[in-house]
PDB file of C-alpha atoms in Angstrom:
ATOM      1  CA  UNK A1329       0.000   0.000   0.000  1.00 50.00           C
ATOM      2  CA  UNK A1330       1.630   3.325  -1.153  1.00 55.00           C
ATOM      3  CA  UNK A1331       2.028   6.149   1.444  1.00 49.00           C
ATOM      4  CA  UNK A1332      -0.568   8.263  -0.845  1.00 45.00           C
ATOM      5  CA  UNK A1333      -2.988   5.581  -0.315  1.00 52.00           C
ATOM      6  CA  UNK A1334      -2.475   4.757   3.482  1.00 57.00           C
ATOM      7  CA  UNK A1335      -3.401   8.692   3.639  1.00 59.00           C
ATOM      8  CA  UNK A1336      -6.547   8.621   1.344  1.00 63.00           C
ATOM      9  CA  UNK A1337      -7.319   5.506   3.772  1.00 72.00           C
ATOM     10  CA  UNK A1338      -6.413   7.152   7.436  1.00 82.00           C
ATOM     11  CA  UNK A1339      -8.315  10.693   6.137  1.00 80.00           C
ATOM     12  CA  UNK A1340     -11.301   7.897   5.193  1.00 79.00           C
ATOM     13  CA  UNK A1341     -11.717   6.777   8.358  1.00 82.00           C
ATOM     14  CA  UNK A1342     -11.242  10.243  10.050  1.00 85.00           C
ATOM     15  CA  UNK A1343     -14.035  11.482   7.937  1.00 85.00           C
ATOM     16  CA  UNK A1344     -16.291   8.614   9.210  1.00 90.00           C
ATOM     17  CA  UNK A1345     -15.615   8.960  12.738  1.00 91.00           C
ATOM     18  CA  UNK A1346     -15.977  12.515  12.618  1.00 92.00           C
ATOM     19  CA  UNK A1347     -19.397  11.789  11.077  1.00 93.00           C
ATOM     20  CA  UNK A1348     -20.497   9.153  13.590  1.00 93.00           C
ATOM     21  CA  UNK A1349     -19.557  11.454  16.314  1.00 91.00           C
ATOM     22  CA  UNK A1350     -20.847  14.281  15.072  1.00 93.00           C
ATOM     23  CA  UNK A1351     -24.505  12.472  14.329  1.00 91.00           C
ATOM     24  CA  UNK A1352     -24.619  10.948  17.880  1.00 87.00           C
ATOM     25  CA  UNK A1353     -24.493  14.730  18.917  1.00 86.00           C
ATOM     26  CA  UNK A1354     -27.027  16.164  16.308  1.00 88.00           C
ATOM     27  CA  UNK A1355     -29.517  13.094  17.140  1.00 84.00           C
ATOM     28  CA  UNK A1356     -29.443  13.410  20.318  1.00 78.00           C
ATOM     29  CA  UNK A1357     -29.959  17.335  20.027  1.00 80.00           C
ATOM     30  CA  UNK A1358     -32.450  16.491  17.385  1.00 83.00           C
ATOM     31  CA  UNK A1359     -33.842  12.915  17.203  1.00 79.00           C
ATOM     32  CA  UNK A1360     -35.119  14.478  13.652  1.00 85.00           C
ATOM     33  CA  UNK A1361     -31.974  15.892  12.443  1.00 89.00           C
ATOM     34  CA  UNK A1362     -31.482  15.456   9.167  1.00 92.00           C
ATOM     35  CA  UNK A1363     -28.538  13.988   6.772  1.00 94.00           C
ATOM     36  CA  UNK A1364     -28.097  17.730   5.331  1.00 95.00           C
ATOM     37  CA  UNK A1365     -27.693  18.640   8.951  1.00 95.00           C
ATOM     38  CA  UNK A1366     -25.376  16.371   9.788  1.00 94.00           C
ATOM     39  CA  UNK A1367     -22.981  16.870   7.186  1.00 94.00           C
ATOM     40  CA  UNK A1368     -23.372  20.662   7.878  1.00 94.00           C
ATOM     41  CA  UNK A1369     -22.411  19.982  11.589  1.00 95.00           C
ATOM     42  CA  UNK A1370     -19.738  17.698  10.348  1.00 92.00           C
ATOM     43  CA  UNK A1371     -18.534  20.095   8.229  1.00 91.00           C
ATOM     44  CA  UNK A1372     -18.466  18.068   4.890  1.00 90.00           C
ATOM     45  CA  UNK A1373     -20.930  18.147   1.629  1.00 90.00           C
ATOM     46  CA  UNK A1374     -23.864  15.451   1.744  1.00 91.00           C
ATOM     47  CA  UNK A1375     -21.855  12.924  -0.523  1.00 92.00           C
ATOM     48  CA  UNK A1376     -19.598  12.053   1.733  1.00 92.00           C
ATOM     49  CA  UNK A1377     -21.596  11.453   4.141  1.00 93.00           C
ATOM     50  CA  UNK A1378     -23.224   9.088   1.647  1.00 94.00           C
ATOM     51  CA  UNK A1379     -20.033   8.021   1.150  1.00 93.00           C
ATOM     52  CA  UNK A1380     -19.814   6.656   4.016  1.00 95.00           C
ATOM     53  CA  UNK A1381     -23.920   5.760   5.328  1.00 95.00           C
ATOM     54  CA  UNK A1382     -25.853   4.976   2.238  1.00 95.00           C
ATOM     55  CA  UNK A1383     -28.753   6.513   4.207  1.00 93.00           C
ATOM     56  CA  UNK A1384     -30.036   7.779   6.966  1.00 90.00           C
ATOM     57  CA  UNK A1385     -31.388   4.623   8.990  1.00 86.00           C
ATOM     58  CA  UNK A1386     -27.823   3.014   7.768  1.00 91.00           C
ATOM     59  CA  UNK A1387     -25.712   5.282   9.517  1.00 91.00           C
ATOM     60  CA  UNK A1388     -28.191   4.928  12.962  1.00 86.00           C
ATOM     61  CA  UNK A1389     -27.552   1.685  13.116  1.00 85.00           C
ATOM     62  CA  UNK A1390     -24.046   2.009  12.845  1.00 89.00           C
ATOM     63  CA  UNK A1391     -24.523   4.121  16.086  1.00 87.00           C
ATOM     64  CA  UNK A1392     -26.975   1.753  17.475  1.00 83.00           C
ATOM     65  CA  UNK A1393     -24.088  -0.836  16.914  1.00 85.00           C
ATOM     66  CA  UNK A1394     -21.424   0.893  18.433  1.00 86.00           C
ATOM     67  CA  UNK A1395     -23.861   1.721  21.864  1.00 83.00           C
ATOM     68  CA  UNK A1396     -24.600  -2.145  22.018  1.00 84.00           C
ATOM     69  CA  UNK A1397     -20.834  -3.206  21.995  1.00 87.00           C
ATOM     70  CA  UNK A1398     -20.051  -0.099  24.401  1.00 88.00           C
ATOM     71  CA  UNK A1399     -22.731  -1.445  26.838  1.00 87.00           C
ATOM     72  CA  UNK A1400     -22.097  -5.119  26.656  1.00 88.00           C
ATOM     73  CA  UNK A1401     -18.096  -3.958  27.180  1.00 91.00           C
ATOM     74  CA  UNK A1402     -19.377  -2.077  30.086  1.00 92.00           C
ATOM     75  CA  UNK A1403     -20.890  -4.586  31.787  1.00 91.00           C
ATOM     76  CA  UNK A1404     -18.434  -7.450  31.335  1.00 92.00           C
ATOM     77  CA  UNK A1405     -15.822  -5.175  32.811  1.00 94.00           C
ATOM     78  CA  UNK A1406     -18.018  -4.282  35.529  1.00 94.00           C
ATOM     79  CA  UNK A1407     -18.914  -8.034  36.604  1.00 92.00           C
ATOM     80  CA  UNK A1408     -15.061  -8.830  36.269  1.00 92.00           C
ATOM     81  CA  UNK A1409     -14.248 -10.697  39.380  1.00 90.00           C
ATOM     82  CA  UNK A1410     -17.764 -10.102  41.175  1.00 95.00           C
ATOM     83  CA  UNK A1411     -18.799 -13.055  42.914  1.00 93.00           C
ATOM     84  CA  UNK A1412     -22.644 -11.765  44.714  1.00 96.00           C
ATOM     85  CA  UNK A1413     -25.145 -12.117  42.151  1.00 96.00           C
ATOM     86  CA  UNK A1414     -26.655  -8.960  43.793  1.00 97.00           C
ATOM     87  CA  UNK A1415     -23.676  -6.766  43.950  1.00 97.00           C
ATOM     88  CA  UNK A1416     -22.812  -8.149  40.167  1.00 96.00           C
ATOM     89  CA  UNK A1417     -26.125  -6.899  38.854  1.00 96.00           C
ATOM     90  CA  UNK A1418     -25.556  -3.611  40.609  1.00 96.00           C
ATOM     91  CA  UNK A1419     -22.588  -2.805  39.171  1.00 96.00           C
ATOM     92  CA  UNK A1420     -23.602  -4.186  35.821  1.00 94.00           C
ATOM     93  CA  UNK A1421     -26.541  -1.967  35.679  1.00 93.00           C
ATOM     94  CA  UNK A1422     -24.672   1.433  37.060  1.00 94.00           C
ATOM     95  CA  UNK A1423     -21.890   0.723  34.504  1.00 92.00           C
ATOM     96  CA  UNK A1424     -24.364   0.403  31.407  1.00 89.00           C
ATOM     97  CA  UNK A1425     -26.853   3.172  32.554  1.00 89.00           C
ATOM     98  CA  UNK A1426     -23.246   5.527  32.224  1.00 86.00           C
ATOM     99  CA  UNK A1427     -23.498   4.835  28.483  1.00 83.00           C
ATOM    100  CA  UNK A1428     -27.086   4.231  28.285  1.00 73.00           C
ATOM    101  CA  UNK A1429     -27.704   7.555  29.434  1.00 59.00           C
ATOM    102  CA  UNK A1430     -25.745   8.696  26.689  1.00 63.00           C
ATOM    103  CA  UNK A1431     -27.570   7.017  24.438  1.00 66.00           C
ATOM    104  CA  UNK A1432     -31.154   7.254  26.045  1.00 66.00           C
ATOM    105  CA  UNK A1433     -32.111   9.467  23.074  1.00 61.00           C
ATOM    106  CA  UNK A1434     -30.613   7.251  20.099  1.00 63.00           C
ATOM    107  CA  UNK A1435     -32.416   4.517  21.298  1.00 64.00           C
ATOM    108  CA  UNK A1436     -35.561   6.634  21.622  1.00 64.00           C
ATOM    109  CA  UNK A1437     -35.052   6.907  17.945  1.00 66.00           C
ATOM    110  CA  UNK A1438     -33.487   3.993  16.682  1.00 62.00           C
ATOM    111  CA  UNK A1439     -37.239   2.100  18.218  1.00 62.00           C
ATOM    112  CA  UNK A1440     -38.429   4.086  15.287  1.00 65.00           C
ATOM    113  CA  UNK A1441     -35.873   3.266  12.488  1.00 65.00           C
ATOM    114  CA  UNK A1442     -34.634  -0.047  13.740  1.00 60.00           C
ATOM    115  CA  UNK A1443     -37.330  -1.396  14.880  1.00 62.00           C
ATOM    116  CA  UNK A1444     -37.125  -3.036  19.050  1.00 60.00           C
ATOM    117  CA  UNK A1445     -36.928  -6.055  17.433  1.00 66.00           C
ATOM    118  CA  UNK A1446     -33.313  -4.990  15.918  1.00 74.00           C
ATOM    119  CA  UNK A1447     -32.391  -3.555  19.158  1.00 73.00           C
ATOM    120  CA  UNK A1448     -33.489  -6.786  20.929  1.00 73.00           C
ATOM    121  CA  UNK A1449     -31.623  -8.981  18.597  1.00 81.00           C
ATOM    122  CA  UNK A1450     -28.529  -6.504  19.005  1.00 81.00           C
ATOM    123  CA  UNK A1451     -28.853  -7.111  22.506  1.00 79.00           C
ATOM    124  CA  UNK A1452     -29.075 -11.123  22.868  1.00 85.00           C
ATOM    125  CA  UNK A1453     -25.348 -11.729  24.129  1.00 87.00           C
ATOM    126  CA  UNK A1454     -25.988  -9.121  26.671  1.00 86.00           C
ATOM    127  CA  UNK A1455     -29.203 -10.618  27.767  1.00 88.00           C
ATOM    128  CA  UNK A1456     -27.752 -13.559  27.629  1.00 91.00           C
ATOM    129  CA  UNK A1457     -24.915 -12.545  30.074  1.00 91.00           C
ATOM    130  CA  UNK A1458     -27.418 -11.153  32.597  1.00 92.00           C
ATOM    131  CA  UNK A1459     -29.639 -14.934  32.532  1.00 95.00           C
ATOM    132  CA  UNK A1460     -26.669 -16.192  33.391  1.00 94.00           C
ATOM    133  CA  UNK A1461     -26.739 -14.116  36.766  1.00 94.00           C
ATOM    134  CA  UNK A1462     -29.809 -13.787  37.474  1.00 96.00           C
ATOM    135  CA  UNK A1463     -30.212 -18.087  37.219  1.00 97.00           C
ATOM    136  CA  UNK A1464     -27.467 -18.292  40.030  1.00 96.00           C
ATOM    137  CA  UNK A1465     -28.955 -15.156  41.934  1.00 96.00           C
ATOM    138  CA  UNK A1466     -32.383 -17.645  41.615  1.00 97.00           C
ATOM    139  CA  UNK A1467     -30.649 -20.817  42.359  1.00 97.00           C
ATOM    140  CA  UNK A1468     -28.186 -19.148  45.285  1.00 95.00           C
ATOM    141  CA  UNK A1469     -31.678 -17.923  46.748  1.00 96.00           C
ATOM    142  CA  UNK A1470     -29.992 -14.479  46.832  1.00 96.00           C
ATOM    143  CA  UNK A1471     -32.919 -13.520  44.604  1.00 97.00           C
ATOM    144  CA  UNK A1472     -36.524 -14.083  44.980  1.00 96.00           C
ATOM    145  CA  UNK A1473     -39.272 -14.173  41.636  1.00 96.00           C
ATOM    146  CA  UNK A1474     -42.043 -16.158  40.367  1.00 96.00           C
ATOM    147  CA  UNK A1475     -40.362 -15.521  37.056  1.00 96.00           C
ATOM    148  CA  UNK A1476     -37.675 -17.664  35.065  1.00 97.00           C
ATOM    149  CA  UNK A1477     -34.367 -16.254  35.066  1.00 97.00           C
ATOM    150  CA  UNK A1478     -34.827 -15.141  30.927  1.00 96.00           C
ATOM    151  CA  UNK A1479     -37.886 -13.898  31.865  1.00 96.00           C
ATOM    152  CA  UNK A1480     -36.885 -11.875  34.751  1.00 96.00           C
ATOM    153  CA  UNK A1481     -34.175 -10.655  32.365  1.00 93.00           C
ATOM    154  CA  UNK A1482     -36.826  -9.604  29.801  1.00 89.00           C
ATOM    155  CA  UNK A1483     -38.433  -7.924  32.410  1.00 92.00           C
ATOM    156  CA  UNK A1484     -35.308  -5.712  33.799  1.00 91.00           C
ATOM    157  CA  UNK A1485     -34.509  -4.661  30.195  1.00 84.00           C
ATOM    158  CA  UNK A1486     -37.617  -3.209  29.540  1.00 85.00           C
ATOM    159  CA  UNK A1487     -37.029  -1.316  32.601  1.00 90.00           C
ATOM    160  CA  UNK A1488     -34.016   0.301  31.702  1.00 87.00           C
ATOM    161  CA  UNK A1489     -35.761   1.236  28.657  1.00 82.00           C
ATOM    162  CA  UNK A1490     -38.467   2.743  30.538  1.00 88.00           C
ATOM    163  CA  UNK A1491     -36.880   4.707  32.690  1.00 89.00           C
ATOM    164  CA  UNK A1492     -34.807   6.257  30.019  1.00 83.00           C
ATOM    165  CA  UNK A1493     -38.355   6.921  28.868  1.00 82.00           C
ATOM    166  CA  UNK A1494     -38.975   8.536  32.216  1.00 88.00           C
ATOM    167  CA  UNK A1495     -35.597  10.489  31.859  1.00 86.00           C
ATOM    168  CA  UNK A1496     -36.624  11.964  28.474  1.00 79.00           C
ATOM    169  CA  UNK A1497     -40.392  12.776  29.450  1.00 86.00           C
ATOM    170  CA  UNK A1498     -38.982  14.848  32.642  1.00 90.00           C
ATOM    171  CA  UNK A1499     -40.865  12.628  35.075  1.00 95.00           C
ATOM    172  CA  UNK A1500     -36.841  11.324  36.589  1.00 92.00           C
ATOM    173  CA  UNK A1501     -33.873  13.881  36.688  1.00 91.00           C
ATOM    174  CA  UNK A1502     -31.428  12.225  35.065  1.00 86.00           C
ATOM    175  CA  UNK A1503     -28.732  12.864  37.937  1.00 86.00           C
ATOM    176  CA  UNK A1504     -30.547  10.415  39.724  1.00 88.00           C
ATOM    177  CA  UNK A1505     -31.313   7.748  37.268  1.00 90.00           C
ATOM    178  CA  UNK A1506     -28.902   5.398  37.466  1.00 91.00           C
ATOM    179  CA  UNK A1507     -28.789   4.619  40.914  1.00 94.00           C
ATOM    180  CA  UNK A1508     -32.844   4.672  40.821  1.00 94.00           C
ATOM    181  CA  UNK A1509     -32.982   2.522  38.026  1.00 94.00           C
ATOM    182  CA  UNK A1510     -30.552   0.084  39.685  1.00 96.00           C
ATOM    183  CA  UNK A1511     -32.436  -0.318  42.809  1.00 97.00           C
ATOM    184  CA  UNK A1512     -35.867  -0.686  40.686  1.00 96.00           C
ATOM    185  CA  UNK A1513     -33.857  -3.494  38.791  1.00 96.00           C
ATOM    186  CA  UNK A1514     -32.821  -5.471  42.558  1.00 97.00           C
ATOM    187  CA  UNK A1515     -36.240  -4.846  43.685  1.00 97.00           C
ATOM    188  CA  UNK A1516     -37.609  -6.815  41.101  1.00 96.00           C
ATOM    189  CA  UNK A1517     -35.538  -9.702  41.862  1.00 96.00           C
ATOM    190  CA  UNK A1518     -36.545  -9.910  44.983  1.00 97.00           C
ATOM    191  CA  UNK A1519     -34.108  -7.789  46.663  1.00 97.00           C
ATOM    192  CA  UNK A1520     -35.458  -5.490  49.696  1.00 97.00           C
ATOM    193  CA  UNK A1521     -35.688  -2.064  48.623  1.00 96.00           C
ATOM    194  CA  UNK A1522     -33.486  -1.421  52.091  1.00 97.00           C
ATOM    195  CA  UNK A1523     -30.760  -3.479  51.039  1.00 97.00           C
ATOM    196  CA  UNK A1524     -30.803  -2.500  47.232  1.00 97.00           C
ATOM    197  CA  UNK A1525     -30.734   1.013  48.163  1.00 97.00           C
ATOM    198  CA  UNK A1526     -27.466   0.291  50.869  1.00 97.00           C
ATOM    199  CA  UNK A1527     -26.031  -2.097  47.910  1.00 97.00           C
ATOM    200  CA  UNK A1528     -26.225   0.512  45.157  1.00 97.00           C
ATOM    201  CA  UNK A1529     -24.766   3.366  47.691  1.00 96.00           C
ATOM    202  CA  UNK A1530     -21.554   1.407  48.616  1.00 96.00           C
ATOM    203  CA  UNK A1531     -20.863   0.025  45.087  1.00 95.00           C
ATOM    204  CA  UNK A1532     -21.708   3.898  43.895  1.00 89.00           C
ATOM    205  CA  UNK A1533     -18.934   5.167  45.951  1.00 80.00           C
TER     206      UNK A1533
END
């Protein structure tokens, strides 16, 4: 590869970052922003950021991509060497809803453009992760449901999503959120809202 090319190639992929990062900020700003805007903000014509997204919905779920693998990262660092179920889920949860709250607008919109059912799919080997601790939380008797572990994971998801939800209606400031959302999340496993609550303050400190 000649040196002219290895530039053309590093100027490429400076150009698409730039435009990722730069979308993530105008979508988030304005969930209806559009590709003219984003190239404005970027700073570069409309074709190249064709170039690089053949559309719109393309380049959102190249950012939906890039939240999943930033959340699942999250939370397998944050489990690392965690042996409590409880304490496990607490940090799992705190360390995602750091990036989720990032996010909490792009996936406001990408529910729209592609579709829950992408999301979901996009989010399997997290999910899959979190069945994992929530079956030995269950079988540990550290936590308490009527629910299956995937079920009970199904379950905590959609509260995550909710209370970004909450976040973006105004009802929750978003200051508070994560720790909120983390106690919600032991509560419904059958954690006491007492002990949740002192859980999520020590790990939190």
């Amino acid at each position: 590869m000649t040196a002219m090319t290895t530039g053309n190639t590093s100027r490429a992929d400076a150009n698409r970052r730039r435009i990722l990062d730069v979308a993530l900020t105008e979508l988030l700003r304005d969930p209806d922003a559009s590709m003219d805007q984003i190239a404005r903000a970027a700073g570069v014509v409309r074709r190249t950021v064709y170039g690089h997204f053949p559309s719109r919905e393309a380049l959102i779920s190249t950012l939906v991509d890039e939240a999943v693998e930033a959340l699942t990262d999250a939370d397998t660092r944050a489990r690392e060497a965690v042996t409590d179920p409880a304490e496990a889920v607490a940090r799992s949860v705190l360390a995602i809803w750091e990036i989720a709250d990032r996010y909490r607008l792009l996936v406001a919109l990408a529910q729209r453009t592609v579709t829950v059912q992408g999301i979901r799919e996009r989010l399997a080997p997290l999910r899959e992760a979190t069945i994992r601790l929530l079956r030995q939380g269950l079988d540990d008797g550290v936590f308490s449901s009527p629910l299956p572990a995937p079920a009970l994971a199904y379950v905590h998801e959609q509260m995550l999503f909710a209370v970004m939800e909450a976040v973006n209606d105004g009802l929750l400031a978003a200051q508070e959120a994560g720790r909120s959302a983390t106690v919600a999340v032991l509560t419904a496993a059958g954690v006491p809202a007492s002990t949740a609550t002192a859980l999520v303050a020590r790990v939190s400190e």
